[in-house]
Short mmCIF file of C-alpha atoms and ligand atoms in Angstrom, two decimals:
data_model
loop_
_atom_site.label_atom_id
_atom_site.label_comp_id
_atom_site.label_asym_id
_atom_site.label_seq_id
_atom_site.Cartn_x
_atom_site.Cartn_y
_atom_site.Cartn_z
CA UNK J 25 106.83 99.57 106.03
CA UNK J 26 107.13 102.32 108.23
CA UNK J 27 109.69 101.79 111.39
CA UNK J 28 106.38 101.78 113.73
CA UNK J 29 104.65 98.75 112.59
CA UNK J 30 104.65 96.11 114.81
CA UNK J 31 106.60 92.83 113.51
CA UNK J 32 104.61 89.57 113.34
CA UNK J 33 107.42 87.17 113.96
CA UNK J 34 110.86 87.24 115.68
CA UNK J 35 113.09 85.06 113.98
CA UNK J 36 116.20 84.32 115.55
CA UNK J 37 119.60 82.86 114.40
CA UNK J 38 122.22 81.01 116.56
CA UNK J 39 118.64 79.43 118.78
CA UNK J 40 120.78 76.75 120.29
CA UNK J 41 124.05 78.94 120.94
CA UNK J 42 125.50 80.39 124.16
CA UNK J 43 123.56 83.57 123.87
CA UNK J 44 120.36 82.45 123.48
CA UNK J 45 121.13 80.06 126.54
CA UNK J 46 122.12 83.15 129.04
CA UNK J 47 120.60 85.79 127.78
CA UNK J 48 117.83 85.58 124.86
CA UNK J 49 115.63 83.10 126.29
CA UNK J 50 115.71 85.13 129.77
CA UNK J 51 115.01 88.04 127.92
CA UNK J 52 112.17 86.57 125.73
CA UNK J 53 110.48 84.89 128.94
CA UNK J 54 111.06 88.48 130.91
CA UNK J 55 108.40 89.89 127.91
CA UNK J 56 106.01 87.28 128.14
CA UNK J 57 105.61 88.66 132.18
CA UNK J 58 105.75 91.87 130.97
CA UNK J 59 102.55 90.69 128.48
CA UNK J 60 104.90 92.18 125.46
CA UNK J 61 105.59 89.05 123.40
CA UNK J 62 102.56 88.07 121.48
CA UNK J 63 104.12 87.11 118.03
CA UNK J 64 105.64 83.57 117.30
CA UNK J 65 109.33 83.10 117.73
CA UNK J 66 111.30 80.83 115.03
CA UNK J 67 114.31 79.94 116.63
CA UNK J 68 116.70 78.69 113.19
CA UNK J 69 120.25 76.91 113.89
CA UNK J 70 122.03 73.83 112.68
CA UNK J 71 122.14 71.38 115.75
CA UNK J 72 120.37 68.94 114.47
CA UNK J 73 118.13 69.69 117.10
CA UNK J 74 113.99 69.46 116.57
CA UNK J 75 110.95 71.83 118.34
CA UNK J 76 111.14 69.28 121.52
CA UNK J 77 114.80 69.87 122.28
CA UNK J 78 114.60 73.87 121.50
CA UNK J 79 111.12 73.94 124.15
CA UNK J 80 113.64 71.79 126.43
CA UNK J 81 116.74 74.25 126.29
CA UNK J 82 114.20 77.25 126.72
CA UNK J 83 112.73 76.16 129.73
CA UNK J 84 116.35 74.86 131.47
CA UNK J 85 117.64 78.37 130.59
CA UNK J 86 114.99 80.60 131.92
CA UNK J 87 114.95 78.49 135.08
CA UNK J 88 118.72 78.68 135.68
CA UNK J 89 118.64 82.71 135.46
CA UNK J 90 114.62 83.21 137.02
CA UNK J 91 115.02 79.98 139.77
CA UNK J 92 110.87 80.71 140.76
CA UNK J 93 109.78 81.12 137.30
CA UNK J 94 106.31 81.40 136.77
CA UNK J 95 105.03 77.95 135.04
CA UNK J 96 102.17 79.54 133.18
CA UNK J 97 104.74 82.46 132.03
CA UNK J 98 107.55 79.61 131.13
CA UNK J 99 104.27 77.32 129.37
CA UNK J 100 103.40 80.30 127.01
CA UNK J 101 106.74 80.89 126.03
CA UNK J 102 107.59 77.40 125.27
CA UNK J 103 104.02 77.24 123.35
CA UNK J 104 105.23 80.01 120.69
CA UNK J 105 108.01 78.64 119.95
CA UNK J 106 109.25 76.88 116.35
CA UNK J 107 112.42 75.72 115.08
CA UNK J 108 113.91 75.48 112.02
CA UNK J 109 117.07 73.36 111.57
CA UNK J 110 119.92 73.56 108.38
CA UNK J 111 122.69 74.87 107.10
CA UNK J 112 122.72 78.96 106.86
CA UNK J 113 124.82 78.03 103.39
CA UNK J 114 121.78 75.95 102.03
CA UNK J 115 118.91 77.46 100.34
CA UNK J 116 116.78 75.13 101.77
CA UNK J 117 116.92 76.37 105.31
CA UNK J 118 115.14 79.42 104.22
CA UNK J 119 112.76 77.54 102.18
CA UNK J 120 111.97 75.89 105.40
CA UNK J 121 112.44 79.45 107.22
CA UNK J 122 109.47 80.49 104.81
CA UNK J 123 107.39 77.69 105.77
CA UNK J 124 107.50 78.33 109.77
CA UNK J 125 107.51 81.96 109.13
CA UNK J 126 103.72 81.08 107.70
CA UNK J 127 101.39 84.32 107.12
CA UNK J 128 103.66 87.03 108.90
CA UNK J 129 104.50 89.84 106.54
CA UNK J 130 106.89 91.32 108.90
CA UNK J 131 109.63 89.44 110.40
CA UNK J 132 112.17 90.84 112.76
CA UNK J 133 115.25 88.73 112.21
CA UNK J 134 117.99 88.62 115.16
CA UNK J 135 121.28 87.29 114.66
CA UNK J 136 122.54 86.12 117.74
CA UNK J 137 125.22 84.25 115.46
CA UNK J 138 129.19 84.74 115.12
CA UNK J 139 130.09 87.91 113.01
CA UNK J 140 131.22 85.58 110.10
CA UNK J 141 128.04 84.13 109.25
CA UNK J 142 125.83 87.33 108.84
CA UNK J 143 126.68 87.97 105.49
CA UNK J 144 125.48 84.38 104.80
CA UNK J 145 122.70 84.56 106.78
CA UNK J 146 121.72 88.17 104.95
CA UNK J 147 122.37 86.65 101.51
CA UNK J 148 119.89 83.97 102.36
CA UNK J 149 117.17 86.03 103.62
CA UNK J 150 116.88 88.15 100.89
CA UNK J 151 117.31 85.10 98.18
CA UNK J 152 114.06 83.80 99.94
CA UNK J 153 112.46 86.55 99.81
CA UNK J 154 112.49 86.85 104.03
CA UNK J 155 113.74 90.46 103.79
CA UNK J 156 110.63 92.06 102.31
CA UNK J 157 109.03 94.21 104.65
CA UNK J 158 111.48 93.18 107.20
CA UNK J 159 114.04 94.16 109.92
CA UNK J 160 117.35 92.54 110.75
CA UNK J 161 118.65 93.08 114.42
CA UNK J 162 122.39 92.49 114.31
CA UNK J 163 124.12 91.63 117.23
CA UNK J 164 128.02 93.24 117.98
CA UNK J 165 130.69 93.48 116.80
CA UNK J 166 129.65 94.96 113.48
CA UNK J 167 132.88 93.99 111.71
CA UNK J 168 136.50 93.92 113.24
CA UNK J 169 137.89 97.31 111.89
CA UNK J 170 136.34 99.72 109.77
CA UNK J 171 137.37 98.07 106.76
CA UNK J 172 134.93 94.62 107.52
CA UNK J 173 132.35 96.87 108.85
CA UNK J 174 131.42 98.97 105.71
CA UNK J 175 131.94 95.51 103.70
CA UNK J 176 129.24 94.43 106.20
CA UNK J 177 127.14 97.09 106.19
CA UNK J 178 126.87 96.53 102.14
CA UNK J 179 125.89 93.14 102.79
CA UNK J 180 123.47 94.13 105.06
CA UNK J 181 122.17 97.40 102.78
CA UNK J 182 121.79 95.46 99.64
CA UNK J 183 119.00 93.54 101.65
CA UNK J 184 117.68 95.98 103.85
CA UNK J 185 117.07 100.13 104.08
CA UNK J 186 118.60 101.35 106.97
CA UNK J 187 115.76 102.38 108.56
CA UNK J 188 114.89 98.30 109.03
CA UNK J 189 118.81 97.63 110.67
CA UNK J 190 118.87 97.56 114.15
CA UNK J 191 122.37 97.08 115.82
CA UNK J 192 122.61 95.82 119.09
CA UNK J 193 125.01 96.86 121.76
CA UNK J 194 123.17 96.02 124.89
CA UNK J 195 124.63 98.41 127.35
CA UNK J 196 122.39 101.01 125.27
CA UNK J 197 119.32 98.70 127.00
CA UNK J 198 120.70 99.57 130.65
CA UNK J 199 119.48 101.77 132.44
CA UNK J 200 122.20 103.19 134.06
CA UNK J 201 123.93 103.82 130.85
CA UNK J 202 120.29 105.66 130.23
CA UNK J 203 120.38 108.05 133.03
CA UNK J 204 123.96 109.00 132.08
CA UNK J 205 121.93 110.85 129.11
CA UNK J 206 118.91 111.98 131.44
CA UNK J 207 121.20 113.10 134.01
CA UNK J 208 122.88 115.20 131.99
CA UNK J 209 120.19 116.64 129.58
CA UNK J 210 117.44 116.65 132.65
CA UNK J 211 119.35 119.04 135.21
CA UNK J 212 120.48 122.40 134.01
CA UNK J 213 123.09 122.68 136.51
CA UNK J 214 125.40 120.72 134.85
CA UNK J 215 125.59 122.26 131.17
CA UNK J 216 127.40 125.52 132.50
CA UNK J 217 130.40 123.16 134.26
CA UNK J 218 130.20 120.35 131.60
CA UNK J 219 133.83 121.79 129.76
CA UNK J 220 137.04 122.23 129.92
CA UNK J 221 136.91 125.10 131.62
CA UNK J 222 136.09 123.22 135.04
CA UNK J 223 136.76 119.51 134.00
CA UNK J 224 140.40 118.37 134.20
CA UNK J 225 139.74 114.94 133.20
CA UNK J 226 137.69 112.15 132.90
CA UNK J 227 137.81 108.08 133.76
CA UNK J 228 135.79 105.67 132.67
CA UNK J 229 136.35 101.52 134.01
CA UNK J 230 135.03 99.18 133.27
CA UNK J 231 136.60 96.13 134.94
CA UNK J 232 135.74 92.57 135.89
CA UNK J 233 136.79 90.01 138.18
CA UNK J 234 136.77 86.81 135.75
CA UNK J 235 138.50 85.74 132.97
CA UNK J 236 137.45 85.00 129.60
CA UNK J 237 134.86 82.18 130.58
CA UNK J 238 134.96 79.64 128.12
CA UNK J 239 134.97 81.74 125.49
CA UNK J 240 138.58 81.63 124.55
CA UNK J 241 138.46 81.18 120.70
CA UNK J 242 136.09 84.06 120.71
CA UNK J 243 138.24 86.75 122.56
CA UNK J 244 141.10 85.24 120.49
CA UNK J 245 139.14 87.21 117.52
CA UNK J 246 138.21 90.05 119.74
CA UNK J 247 139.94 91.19 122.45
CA UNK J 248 139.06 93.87 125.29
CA UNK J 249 139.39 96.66 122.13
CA UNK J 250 136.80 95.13 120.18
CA UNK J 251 134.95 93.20 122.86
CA UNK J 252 134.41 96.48 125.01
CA UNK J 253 136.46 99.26 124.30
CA UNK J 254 135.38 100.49 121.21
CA UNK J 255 131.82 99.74 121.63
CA UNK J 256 130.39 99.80 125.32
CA UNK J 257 133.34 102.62 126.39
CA UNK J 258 133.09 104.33 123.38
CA UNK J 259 129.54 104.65 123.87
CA UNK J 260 129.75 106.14 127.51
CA UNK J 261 132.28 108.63 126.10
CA UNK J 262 129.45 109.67 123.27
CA UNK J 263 126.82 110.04 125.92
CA UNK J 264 128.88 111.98 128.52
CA UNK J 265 130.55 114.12 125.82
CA UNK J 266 127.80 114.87 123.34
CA UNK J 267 126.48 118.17 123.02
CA UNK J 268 122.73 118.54 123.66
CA UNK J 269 120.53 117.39 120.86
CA UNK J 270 119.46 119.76 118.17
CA UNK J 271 116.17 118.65 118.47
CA UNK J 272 113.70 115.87 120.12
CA UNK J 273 113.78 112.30 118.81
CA UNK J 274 116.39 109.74 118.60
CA UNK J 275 117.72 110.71 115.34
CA UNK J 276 119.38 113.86 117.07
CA UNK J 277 120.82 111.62 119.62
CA UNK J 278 122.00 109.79 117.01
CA UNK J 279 123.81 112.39 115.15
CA UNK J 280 125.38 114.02 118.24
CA UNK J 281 126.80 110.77 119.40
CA UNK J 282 128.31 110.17 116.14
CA UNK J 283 129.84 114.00 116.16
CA UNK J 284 131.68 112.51 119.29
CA UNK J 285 133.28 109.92 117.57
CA UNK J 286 134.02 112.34 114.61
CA UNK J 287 135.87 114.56 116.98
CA UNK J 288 137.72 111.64 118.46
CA UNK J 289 141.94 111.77 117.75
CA UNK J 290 142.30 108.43 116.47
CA UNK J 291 143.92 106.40 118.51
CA UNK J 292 148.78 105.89 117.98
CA UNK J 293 150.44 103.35 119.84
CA UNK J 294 151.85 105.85 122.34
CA UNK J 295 147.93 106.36 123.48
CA UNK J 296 147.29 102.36 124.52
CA UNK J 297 148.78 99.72 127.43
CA UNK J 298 147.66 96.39 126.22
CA UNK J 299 147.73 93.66 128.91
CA UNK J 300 147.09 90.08 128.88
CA UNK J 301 146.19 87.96 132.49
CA UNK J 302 148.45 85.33 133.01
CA UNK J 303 147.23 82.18 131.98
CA UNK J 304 144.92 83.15 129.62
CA UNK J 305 147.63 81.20 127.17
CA UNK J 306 146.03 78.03 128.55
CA UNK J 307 142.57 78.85 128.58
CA UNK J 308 141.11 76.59 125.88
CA UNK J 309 140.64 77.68 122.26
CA UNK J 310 143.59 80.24 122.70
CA UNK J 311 146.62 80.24 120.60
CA UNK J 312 149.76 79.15 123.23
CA UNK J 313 151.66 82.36 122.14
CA UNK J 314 148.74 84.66 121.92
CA UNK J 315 149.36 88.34 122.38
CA UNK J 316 145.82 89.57 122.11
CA UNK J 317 145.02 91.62 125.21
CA UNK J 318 142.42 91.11 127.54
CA UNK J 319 143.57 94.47 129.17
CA UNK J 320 143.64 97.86 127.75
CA UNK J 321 144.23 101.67 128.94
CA UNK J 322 143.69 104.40 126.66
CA UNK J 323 144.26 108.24 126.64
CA UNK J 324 142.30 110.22 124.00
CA UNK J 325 141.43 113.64 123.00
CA UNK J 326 138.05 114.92 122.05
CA UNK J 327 138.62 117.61 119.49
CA UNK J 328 135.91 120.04 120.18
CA UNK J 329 135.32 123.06 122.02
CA UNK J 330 133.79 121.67 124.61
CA UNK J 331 136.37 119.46 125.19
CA UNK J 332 139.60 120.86 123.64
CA UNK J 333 142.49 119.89 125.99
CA UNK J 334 140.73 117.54 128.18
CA UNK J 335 141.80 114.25 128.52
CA UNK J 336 139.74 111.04 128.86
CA UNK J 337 141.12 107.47 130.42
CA UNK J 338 139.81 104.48 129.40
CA UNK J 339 140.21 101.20 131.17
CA UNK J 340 138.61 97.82 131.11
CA UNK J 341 140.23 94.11 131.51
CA UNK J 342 139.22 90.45 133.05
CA UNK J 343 140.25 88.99 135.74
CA UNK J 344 140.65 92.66 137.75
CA UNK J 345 140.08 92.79 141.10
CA UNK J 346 136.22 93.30 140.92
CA UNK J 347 133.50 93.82 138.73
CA UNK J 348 132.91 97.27 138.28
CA UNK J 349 131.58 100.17 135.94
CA UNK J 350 132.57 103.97 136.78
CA UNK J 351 132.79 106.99 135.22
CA UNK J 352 134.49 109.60 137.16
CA UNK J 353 134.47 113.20 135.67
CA UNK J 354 137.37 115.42 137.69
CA UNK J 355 137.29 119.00 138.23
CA UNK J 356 139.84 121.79 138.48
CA UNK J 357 141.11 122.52 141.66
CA UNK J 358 139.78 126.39 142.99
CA UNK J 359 141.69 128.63 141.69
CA UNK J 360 143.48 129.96 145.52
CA UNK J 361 144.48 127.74 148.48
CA UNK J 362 142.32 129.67 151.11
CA UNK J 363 142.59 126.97 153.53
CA UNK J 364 145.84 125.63 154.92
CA UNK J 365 144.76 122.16 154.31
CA UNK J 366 147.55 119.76 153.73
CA UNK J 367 145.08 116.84 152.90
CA UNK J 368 143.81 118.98 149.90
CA UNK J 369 143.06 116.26 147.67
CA UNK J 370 144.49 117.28 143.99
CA UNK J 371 140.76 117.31 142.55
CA UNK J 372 138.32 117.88 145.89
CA UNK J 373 135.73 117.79 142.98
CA UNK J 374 134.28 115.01 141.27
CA UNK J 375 131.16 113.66 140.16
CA UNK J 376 131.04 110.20 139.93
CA UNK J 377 128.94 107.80 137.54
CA UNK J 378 128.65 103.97 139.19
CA UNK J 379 126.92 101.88 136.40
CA UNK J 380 127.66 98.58 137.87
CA UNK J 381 127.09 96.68 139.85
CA UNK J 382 124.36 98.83 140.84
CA UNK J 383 123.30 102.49 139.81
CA UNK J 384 124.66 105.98 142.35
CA UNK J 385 125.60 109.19 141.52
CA UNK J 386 127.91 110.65 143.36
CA UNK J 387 129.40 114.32 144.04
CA UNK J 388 132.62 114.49 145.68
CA UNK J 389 133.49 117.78 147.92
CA UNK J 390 135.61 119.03 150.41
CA UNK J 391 133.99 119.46 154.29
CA UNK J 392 135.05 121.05 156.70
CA UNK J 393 136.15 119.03 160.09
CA UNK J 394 135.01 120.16 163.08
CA UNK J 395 138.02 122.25 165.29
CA UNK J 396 139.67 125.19 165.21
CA UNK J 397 141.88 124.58 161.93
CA UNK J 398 140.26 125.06 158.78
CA UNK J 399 141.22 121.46 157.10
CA UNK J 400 138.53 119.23 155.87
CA UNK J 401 137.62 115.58 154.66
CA UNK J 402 136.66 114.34 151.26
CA UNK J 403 133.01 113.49 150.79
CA UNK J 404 130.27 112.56 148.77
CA UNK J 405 126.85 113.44 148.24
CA UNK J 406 125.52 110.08 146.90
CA UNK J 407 122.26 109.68 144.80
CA UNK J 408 121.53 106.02 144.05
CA UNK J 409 118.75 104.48 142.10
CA UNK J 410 117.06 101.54 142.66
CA UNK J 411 117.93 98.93 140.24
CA UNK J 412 116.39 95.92 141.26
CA UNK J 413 113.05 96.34 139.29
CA UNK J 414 115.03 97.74 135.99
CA UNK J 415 114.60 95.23 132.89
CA UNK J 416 117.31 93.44 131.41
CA UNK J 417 119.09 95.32 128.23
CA UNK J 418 117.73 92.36 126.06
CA UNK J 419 114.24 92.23 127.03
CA UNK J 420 114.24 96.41 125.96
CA UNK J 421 116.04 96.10 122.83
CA UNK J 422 113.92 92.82 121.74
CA UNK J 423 110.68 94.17 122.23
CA UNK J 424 111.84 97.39 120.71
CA UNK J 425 112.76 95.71 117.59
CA UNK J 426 109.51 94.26 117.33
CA UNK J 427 108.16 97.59 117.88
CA UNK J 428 110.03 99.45 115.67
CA UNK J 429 111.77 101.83 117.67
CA UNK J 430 115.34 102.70 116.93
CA UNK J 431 115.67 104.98 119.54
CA UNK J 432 118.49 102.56 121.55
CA UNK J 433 119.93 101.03 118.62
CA UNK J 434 123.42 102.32 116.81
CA UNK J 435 123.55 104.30 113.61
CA UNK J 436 125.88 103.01 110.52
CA UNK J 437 127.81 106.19 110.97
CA UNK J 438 127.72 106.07 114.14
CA UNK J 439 130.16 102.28 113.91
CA UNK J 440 132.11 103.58 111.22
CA UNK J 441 133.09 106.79 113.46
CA UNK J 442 134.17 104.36 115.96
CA UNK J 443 136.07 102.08 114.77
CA UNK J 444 138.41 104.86 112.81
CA UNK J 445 138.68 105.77 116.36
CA UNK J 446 140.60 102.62 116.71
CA UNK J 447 141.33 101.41 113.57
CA UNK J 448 145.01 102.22 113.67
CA UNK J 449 145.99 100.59 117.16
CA UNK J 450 144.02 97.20 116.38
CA UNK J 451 147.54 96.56 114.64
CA UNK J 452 149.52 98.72 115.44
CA UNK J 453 150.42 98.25 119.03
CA UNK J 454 153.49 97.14 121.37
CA UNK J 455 153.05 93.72 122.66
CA UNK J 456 150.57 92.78 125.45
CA UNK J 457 152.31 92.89 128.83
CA UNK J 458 151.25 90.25 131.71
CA UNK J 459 149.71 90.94 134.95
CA UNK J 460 148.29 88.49 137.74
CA UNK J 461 145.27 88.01 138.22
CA UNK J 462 143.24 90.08 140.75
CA UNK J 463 145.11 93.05 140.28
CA UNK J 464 144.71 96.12 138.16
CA UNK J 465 147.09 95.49 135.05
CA UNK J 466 149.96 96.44 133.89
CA UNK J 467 151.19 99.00 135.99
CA UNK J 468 152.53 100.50 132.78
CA UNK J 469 148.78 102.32 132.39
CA UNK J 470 149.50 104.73 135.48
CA UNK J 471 152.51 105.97 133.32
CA UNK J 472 149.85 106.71 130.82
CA UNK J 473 147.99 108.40 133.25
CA UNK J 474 150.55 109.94 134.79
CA UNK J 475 149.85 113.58 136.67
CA UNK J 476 146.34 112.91 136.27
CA UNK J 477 146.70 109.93 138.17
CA UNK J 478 146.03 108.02 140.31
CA UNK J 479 143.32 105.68 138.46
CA UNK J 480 140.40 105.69 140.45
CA UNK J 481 139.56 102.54 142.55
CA UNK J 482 136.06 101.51 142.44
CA UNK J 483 136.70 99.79 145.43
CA UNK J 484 136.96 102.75 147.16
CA UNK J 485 133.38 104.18 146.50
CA UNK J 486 133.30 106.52 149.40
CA UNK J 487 135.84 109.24 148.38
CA UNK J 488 137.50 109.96 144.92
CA UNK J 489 139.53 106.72 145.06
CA UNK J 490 142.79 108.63 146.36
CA UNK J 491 144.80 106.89 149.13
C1 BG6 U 501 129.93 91.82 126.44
C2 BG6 U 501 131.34 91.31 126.31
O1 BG6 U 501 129.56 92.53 125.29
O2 BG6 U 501 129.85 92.67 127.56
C3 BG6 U 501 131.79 90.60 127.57
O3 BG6 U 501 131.40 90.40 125.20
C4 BG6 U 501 131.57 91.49 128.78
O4 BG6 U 501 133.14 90.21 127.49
C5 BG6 U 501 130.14 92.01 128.79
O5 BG6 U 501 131.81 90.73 129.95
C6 BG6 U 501 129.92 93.01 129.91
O6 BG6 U 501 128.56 93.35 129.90
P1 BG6 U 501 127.66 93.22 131.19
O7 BG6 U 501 126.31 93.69 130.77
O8 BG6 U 501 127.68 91.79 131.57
O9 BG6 U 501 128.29 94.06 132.20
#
């Protein structure tokens, strides 16, 4: 099969889970507007459930996230819809998976299932046969370190080429996180100042005002470093850092992003603040004496030319004092104080990335105020894009893995580069230090910072942050 072909069937794992409930069934009903689902769907789990009570949970789902859902829209969905119920262990779910999978010759398989059953799930694809001519979409994390994620990626390899993986991380479905690479790679005024040589540093947040949600037992196996950090962040850093790709086509992307994480000093204790909110000991499914952090600050080091010296820090937590995504890329100062200007922030020069809760590009300067003295303000020249009309990150990556286009999809190496990245601090780390609620962590992370401090505040979006 070549990656192009269309897929005749999405067949997707973990139907009755909390996924498929926010997000997939949104997503799937999002296409059917869009007139871009036209293959069956073959939701698989084991609920116990039948077809009535997965048509039932797809219709209550897409009307909790779309409240004036179009009927006709929500009818076709519901009407391409099967359901396959068993035990991913038994053999005889697949049989059955055969049987509702009927004609189709090329299935797109998405597991929207915990990380511990794909190999199972794998394993009984190809035993029935279901991986022929196939693709698998797998959702993250692929693996916890970089030792499970090469044993998965056998798993996965043994059944399928890698041209038929697809590896979700949906913030490469957002569009914001897509104009970070148009932005850059679209405007030639960037390239000459995109180095050390005229950036001093770089922060990226990515913080959020609630905890953990319900999902305790999961975080207890994750945590922000492998819930966020060394996927979503890691992935801004690639885009943002990468040099320009050697030629057009997503493979290039690809293999510059992966360069990034190649060029990555992996990660010592002395480069990490873990925190943990308080009260996230009683949240349920979490161990009473838990130390895994749903804070962390990083400090790391590209080793390149580009960015030799530079230093990049990464935040992201719960229960922060807002939900917010920035990147904030500082520049040297000028190289004389011409002006007498007291206020001179330390870096009058920033461009700054918002990628949620809405899109804007900002660049930060110095103007003049008006009078006699030659002292000035800190502004921003502020480009923002209009996101209300942008598709969700699922509805993009589904339909492109019925399509066949890899374009926004992670490579193998690509996962393995990143978790060496963090490999060593996943256990090796100082304990997780508290912080209340609503406020910006451990206060231990502006020591990491330091002189290239202060963090930036997000909720500050009309200068560079700085009191
Ligand atoms: C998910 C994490 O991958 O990304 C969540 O599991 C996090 O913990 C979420 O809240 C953030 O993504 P978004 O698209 O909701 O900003």
């Amino acid at each position: 099969m070549t990656t192009a072909e269309h897929s005749d069937v999405l067949v997707f794992f973990g139907a009755t889970g909390d996924l498929a409930r926010k997000m997939i069934f949104p997503a799937l009903y999002g296409m059917v507007v869009a007139d871009e689902l036209h293959v069956p769907v073959v939701g698989v789990a084991f609920s116990e459930w039948g077809l009535d009570d997965l048509q039932r949970r797809a219709r209550e789902s897409v009307e909790a996230a779309v409240p004036d859902a179009d009927p006709t829209a929500l009818d076709t969905l519901v009407g391409l819809l099967r359901y396959v119920d068993g035990d991913y262990r038994d053999p005889a779910t697949f049989d059955a998976l055969r049987e509702a999978v009927g004609d189709a010759h090329r299935p797109v398989h998405y597991l929207a299932i915990p990380p511990v059953m794909f190999a199972t799930v794998i394993e009984g694809l190809a035993r029935a046969g279901l991986n022929t001519d196939a693709r698998v979409v797998v959702e993250k994390p692929f693996g916890r370190d970089l030792a499970s994620a090469q044993e998965l990626d056998a798993v996965v390899r043994r059944a399928f080429p890698e041209e038929s993986v697809f590896r979700i991380d949906h913030y490469l479905g957002k569009e914001e996180i897509m104009n970070l690479l148009y932005f850059r790679f679209a405007n030639g005024f960037l390239e000459p100042v995109w180095n050390r040589n005229h950036i001093a540093s770089v922060q990226i947040t990515i913080a959020e005002d609630f905890g953990v949600q319900g999902r305790g037992s999961f975080y207890e196996s994750a945590g922000a470093l492998r819930d966020v950090l060394e996927n979503h962040m890691l992935q801004i850093v690639a885009l943002l850092a990468m040099e320009p790709p050697a030629y057009q086509g997503y493979g290039a992307v690809h293999e510059a992003k992966a360069n990034v994480f190649r060029a990555i000093r992996p990660l010592t204790r002395n480069d990490i603040v873990r925190g943990q909110f308080e009260g996230y000991r009683d949240e349920p499914g979490v161990a009473r004496g838990s130390d895994v952090e749903t804070y962390a600050a990083v400090r790391l080091f590209i080793d390149s030319w580009r960015w030799a010296g530079v230093p990049w820090y990464l935040r992201t937590g719960k229960n922060l004092p807002v939900t917010a995504h920035e990147v904030v890329v500082e520049y040297k100062k000028p190289p004389q104080a011409l002006f007498d200007d007291a206020m001179m922030a330390q870096h009058p020069n920033h461009l700054r990335f918002r990628l949620k809760p809405d899109g804007e590009i900002a660049l930060g300067a110095r103007v003049k105020t008006p009078g006699e003295e030659f002292v000035g303000e800190q502004r921003e020249l502020v480009a923002s894009t209009e996101g209300a009309a942008a598709r969700q990150p699922y509805e993009r990556l589904l339909g492109d893995a019925i399509q066949g286009d890899r374009a926004l999809f992670t490579s193998e190496d690509s996962v393995e580069a990143a978790w060496r990245v963090v490999d060593a601090i996943l256990t090796d780390h100082a304990p997780a230090i508290r912080y209340a609620p609503g406020t910006w962590g451990p206060t231990e992370a502006d020591t990491l910072i330091g002189a290239d401090g202060p963090w930036h505040d997000p909720t500050v979006p009309d200068s560079d942050g700085r009191k």
